[in-house]
CSV table of C-alpha atoms in Angstrom, one decimal:
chain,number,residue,atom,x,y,z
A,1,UNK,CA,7.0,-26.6,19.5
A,2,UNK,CA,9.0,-23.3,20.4
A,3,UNK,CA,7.6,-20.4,18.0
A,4,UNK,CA,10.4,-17.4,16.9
A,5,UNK,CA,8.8,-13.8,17.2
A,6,UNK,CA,8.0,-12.2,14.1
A,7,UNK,CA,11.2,-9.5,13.7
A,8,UNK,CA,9.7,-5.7,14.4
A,9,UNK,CA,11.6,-4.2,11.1
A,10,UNK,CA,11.4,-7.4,8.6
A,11,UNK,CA,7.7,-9.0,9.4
A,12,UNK,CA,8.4,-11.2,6.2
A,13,UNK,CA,12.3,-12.1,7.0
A,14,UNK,CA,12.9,-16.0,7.4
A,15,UNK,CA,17.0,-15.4,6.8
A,16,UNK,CA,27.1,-26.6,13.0
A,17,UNK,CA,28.9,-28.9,14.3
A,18,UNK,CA,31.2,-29.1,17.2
A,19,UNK,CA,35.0,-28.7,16.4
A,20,UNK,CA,37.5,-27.2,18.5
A,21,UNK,CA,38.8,-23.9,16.8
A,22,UNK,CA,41.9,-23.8,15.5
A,23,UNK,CA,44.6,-21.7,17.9
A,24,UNK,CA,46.5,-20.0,14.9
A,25,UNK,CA,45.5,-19.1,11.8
A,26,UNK,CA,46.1,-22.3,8.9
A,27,UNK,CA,46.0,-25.4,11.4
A,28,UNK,CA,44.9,-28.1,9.9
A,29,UNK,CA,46.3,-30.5,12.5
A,30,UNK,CA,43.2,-29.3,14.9
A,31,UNK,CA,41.2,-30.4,12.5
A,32,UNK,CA,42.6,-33.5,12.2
A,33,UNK,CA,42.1,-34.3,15.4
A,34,UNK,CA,38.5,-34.5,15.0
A,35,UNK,CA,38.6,-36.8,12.0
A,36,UNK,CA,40.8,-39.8,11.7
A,37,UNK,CA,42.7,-40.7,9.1
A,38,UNK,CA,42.3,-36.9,6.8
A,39,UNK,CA,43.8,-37.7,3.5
A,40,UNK,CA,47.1,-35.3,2.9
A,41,UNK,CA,46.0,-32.0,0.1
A,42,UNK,CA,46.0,-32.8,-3.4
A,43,UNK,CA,48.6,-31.5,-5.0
A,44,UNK,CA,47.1,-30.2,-7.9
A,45,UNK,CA,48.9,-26.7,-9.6
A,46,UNK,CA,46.5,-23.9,-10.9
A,47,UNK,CA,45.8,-23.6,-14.6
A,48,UNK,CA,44.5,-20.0,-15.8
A,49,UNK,CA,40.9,-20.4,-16.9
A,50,UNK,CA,39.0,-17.9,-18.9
A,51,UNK,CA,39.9,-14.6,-18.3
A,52,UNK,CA,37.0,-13.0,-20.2
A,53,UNK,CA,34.0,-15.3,-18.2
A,54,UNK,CA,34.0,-14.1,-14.3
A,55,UNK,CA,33.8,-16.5,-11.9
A,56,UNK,CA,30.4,-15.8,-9.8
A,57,UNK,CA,31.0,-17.2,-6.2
A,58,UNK,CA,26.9,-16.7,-4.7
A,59,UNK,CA,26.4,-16.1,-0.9
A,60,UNK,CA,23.0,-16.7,0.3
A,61,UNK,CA,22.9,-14.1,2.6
A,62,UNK,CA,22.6,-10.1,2.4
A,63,UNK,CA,26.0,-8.2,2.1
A,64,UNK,CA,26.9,-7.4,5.7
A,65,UNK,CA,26.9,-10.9,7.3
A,66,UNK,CA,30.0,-13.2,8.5
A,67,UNK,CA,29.8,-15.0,5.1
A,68,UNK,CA,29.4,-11.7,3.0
A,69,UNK,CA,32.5,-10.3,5.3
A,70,UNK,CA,34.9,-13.4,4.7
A,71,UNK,CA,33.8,-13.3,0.7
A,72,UNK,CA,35.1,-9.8,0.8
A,73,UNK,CA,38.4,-10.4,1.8
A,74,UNK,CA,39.3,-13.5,-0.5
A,75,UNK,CA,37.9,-12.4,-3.5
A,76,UNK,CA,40.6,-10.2,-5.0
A,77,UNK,CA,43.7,-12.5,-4.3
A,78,UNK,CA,42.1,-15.3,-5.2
A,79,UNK,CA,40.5,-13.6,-8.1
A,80,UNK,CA,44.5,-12.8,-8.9
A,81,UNK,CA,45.1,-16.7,-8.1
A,82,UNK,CA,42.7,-17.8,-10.5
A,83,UNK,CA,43.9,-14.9,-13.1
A,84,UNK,CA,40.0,-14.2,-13.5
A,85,UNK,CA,37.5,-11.9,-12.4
A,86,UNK,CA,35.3,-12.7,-9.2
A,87,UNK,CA,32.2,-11.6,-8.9
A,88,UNK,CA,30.1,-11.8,-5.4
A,89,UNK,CA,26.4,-12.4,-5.9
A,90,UNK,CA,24.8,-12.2,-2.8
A,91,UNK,CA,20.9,-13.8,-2.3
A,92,UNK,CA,19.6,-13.8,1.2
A,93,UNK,CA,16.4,-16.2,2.3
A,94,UNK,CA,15.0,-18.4,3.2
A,95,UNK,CA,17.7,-19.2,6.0
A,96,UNK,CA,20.2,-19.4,2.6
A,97,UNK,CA,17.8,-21.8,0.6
A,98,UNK,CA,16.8,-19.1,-2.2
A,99,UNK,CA,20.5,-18.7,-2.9
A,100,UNK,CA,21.5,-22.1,-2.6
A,101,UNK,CA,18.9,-22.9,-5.0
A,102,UNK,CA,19.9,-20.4,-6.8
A,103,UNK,CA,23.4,-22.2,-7.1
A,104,UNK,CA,22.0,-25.9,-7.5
A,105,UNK,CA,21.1,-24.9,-10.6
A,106,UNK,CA,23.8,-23.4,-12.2
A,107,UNK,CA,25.9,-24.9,-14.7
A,108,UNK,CA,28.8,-26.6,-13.5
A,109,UNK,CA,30.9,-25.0,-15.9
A,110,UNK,CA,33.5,-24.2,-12.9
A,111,UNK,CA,32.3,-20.5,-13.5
A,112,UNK,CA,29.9,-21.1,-10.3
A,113,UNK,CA,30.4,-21.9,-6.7
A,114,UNK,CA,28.6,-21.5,-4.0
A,115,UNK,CA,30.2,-20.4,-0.5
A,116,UNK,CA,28.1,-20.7,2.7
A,117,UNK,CA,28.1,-21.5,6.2
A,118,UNK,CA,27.1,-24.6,8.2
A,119,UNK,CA,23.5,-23.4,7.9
A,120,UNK,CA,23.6,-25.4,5.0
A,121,UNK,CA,23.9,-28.4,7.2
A,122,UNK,CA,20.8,-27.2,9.0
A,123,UNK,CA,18.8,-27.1,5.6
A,124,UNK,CA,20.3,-30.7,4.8
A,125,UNK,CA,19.0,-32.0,8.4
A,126,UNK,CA,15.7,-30.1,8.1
A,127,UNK,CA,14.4,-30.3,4.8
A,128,UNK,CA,12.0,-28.2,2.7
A,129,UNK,CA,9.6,-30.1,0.3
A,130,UNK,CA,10.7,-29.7,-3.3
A,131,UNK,CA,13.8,-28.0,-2.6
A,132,UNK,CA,17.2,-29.4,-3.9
A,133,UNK,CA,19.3,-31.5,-1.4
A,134,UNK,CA,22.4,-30.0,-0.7
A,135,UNK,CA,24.0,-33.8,-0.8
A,136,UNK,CA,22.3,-33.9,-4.7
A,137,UNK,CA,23.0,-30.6,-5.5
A,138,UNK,CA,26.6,-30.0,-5.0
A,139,UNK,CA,30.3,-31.1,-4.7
A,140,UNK,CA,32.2,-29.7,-1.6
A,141,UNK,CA,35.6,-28.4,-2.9
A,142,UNK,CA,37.1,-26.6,0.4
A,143,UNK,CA,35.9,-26.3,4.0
A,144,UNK,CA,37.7,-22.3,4.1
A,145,UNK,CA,37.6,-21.3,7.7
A,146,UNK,CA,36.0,-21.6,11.0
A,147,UNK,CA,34.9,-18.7,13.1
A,148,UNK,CA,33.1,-18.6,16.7
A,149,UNK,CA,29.4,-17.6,17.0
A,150,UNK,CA,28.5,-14.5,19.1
A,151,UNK,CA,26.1,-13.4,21.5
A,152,UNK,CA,25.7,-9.6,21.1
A,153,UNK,CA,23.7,-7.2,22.9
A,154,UNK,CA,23.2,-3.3,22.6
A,155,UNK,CA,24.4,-1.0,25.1
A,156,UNK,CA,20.9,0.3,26.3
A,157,UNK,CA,19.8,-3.2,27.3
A,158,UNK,CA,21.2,-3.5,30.7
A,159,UNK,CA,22.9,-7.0,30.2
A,160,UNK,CA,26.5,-6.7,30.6
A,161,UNK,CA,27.9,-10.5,30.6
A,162,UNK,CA,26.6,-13.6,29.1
A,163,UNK,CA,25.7,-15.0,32.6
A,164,UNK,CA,23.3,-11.6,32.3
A,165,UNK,CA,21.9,-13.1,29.6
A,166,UNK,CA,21.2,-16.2,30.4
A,167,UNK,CA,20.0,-15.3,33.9
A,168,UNK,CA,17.0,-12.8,32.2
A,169,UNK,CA,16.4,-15.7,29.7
A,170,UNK,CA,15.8,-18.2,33.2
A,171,UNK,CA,13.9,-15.2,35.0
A,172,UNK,CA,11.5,-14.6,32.2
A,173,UNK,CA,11.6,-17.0,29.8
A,174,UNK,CA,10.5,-16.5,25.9
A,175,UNK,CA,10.8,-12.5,27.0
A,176,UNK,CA,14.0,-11.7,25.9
A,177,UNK,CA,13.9,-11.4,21.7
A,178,UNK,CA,16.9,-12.8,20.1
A,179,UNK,CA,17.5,-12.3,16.7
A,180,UNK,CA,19.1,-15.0,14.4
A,181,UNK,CA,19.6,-15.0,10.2
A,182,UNK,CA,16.8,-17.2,10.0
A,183,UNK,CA,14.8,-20.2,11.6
A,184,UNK,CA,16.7,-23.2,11.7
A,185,UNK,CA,19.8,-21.1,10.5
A,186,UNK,CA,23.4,-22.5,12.0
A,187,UNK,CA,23.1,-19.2,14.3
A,188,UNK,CA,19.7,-20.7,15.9
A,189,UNK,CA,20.5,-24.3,16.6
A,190,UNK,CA,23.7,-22.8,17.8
A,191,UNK,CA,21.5,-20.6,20.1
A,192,UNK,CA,19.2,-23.4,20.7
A,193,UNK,CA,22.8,-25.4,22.2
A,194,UNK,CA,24.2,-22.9,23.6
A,195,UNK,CA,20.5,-22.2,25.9
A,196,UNK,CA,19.9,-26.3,26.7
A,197,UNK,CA,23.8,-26.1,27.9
A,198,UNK,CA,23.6,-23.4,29.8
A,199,UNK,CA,20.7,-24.8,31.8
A,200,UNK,CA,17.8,-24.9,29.5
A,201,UNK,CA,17.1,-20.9,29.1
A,202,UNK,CA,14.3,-19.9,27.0
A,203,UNK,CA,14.1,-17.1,24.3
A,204,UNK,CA,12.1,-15.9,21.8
A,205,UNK,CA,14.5,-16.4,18.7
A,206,UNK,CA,13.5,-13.1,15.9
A,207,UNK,CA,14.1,-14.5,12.6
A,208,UNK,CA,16.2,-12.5,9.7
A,209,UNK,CA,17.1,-12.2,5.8
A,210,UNK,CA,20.7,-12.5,7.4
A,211,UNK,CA,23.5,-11.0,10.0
A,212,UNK,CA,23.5,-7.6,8.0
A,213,UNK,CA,19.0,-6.4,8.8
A,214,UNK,CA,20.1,-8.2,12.2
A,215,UNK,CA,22.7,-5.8,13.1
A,216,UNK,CA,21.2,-2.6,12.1
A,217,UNK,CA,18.1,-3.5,14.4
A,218,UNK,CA,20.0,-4.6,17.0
A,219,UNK,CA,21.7,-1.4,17.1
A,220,UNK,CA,18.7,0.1,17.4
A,221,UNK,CA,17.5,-1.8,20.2
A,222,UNK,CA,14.4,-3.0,18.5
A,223,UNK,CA,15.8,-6.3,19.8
A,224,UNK,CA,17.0,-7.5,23.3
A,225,UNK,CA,20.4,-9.6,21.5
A,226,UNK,CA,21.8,-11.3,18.9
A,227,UNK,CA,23.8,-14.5,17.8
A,228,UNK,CA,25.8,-13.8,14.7
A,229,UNK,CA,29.0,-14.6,13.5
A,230,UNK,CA,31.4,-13.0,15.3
A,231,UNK,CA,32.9,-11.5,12.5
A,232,UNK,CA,30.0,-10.3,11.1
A,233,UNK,CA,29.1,-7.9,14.5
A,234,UNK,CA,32.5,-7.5,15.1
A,235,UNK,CA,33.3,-3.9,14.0
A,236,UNK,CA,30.1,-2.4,15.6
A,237,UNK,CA,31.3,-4.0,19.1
A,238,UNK,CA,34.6,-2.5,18.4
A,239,UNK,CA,32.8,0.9,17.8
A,240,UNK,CA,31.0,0.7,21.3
A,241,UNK,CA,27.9,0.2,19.0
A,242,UNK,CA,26.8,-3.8,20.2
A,243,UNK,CA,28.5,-5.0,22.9
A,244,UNK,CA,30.4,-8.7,22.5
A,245,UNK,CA,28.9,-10.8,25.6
A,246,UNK,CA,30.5,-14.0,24.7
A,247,UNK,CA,32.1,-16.3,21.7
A,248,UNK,CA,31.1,-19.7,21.6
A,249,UNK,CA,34.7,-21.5,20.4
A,250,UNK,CA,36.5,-23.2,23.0
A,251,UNK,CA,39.2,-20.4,22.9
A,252,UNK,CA,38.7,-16.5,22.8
A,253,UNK,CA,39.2,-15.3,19.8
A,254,UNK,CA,42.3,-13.9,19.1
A,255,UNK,CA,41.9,-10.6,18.0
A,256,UNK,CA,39.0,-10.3,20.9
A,257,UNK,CA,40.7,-10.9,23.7
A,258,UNK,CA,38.5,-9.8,26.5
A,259,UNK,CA,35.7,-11.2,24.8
A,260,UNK,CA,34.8,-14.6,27.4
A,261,UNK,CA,34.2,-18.1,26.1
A,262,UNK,CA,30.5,-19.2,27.0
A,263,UNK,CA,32.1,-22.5,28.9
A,264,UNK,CA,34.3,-20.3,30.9
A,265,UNK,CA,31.2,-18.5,32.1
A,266,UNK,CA,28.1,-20.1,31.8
A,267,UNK,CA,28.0,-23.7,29.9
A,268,UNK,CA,31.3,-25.4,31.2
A,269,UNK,CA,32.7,-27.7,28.5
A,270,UNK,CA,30.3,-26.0,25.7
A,271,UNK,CA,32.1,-25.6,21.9
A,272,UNK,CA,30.6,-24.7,18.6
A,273,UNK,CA,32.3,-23.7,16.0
A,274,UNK,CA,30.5,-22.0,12.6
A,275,UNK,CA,32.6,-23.2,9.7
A,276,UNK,CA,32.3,-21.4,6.0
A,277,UNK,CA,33.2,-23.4,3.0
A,278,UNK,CA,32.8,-23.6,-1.2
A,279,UNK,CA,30.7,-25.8,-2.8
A,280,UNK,CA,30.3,-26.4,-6.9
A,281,UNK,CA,27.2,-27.8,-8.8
A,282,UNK,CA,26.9,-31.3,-9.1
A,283,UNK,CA,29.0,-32.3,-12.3
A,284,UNK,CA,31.7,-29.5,-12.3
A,285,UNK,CA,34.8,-31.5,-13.3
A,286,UNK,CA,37.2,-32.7,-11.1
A,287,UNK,CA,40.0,-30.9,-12.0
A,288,UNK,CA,37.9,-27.4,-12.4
A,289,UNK,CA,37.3,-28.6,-8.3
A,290,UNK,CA,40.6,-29.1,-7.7
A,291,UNK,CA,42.0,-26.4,-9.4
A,292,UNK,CA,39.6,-23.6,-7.7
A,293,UNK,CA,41.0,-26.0,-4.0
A,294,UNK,CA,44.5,-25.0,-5.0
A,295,UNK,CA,43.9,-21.4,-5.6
A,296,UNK,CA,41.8,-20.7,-2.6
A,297,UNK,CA,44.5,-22.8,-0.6
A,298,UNK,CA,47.2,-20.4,-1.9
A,299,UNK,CA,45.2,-17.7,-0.5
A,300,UNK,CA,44.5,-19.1,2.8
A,301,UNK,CA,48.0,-19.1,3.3
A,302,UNK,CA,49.4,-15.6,2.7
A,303,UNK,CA,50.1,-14.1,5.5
A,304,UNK,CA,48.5,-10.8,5.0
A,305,UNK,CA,44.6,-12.5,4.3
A,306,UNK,CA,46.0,-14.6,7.4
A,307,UNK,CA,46.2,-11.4,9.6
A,308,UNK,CA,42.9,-10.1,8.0
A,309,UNK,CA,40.9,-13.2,8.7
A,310,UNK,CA,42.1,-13.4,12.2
A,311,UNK,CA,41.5,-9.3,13.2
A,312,UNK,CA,37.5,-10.4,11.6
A,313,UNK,CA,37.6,-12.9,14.4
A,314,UNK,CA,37.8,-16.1,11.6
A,315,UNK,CA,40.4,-18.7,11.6
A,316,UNK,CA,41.7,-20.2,7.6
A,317,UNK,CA,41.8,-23.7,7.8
A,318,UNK,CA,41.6,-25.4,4.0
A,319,UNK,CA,40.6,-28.8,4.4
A,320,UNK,CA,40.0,-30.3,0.5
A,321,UNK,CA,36.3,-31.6,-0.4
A,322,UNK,CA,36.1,-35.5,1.1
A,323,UNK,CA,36.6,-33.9,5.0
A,324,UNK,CA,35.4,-31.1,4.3
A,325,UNK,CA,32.2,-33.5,3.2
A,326,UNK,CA,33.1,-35.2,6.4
A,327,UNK,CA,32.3,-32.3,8.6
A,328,UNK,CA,29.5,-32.0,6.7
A,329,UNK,CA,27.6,-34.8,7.7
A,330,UNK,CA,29.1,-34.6,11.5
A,331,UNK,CA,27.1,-31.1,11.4
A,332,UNK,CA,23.8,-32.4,10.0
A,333,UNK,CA,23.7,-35.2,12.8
A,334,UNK,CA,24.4,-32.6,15.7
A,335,UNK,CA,21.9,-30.1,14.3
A,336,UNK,CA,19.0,-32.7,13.8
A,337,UNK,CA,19.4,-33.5,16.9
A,338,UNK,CA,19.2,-30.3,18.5
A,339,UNK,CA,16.4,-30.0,16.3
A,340,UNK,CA,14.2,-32.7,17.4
A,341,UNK,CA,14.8,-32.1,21.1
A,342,UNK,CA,13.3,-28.0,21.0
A,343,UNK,CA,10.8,-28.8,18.5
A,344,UNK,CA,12.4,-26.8,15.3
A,345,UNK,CA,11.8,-27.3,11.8
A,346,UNK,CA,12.7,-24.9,8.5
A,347,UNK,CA,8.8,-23.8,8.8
A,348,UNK,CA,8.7,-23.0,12.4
């Protein structure tokens, strides 16, 4: 069983599913490609709710990560959507079980949702004794957006391409320390695929609360790279602070251009795609569900949170709960198996 390296600034930090990206911003028809038969949007119109009660959407992850960063940018117009307030809670570890937890157990008075990544499709396929089953737990409501995974380095580390990369990974293997928001996080397994594909490379994978501790000690060069959501290193590659060595989508991105694909360079053929979606408690009403769906799907399509989304490197996308919940379990069988093969479970 491959062991991750302790991280050198977070000794006690533990912090998907192959779909072709979308090639504009709200494409749903890419998405339908990939399932058969998606069921047209319910056309359900938003009712005000409770002005005085916020609506607490949790993030499992520490502010500064690709979740934390899309959260950001949709919570005040949807919060104007919804005519309520929006509060972001965010509770990293545990590779986004403590907040998810945290979630499962909220009422589902439509006043809490939880929005995550397809890490929560790793925790599904490698389970925790005693913690909640994201299946049990929760309702999907709306798969939000997709975004490609990067591989980021710092400038000092002499690696200048992703085939630099992954020829130091084959020359020394389990020397170069990569650091991931988690063990069995989406980033890892993503990591873990992206390694087997590229001719079964070896690193040592250094564990995180989330993308934000990552960052920070990754510009400090207190680790060799990083694979993060694009969007959440993003910035600080734009800032000549990490450099971008390649995206794992099947396109570039489209605000980062020069940025190579990793099967145009070193894992022809090779796609993963990190989606982020919402998620209520078990028992929130369907129509609380379907009006939250509406809202968000109003927001996903104005053209300003459009351009925003797409200069963060994500793409909106909107699918409702059943394929959203249909991506869902696609994910869970492709991480388990990824899984299995390099010897990876949540306690690794």
């Amino acid at each position: 069983m491959q062991r991750a390296a302790l991280p050198p600034s977070d000794r006690s930090s533990t912090d998907r599913f192959s779909m072709p990206a979308p090639a504009s911003a709200f494409t749903r028809r890419r998405f339908a490609t990939l399932l058969s038969g998606v069921a047209a949007m319910s056309p359900f119109v938003v009712r005000a709710q409770d002005a005085g009660r916020p609506l607490r959407i949790i993030v499992p992850w520490p502010a500064g990560g690709g979740v934390d960063t899309f959260a950001r940018v949709i919570q005040a117009p949807l919060s104007a959507q919804l005519g309520q307030t929006i509060l972001i809670d965010n509770i990293g570890g545990g590779s986004g079980r403590v907040g998810t937890q945290t979630a499962s157990r909220a009422q589902p008075d439509g006043n809490t949702v939880l929005l995550a990544n397809d890490t929560l499709a790793a925790t599904e396929a490698l389970p925790i004794p005693g913690t909640a089953s994201v299946r049990s737990a929760f309702t999907p409501v709306t798969l939000a957006a997709s975004a490609p995974q990067g591989v980021f380095t710092h400038p000092r580390s002499g690696l200048k391409t992703l085939a630099d990369y992954v020829a130091a990974a084959k020359a020394r293997p389990g020397a170069l320390n990569v650091g991931i928001p988690g063990i069995a996080s989406s980033q890892h397994l993503t990591s873990e695929l992206l390694l087997r594909a590229a001719g079964n490379a070896t690193v040592a994978h250094v564990p995180y609360r989330g993308g934000g501790p990552l960052i920070q000690d990754l510009i400090a060069g207190n680790i060799d790279a990083g694979v993060v959501t694009f969007a959440a290193a993003a910035q600080q590659a734009a800032a000549g602070q990490l450099i971008a060595l390649g995206v794992t989508t099947a396109a570039r991105a489209v605000a980062f251009p020069t940025v190579p694909t990793a099967a145009e360079t070193v894992a022809p053929g090779f796609v993963q795609t990190t989606w982020m979606g919402v998620l209520a408690p078990k028992g929130t009403p369907d129509t609380t569900r379907a009006r939250f769906h509406t809202a968000l799907l109003a927001v996903l399509k104005d053209p300003a949170v459009i351009n925003r989304l797409q200069t963060l490197g994500f793409d909106a996308v909107g699918l409702d709960g059943p394929d959203f919940a249909k991506l869902f379990e696609q994910t869970i069988t492709t991480f388990a198996g990824i899984a299995a093969e390099r010897g990876i479970n949540a306690e690794s």
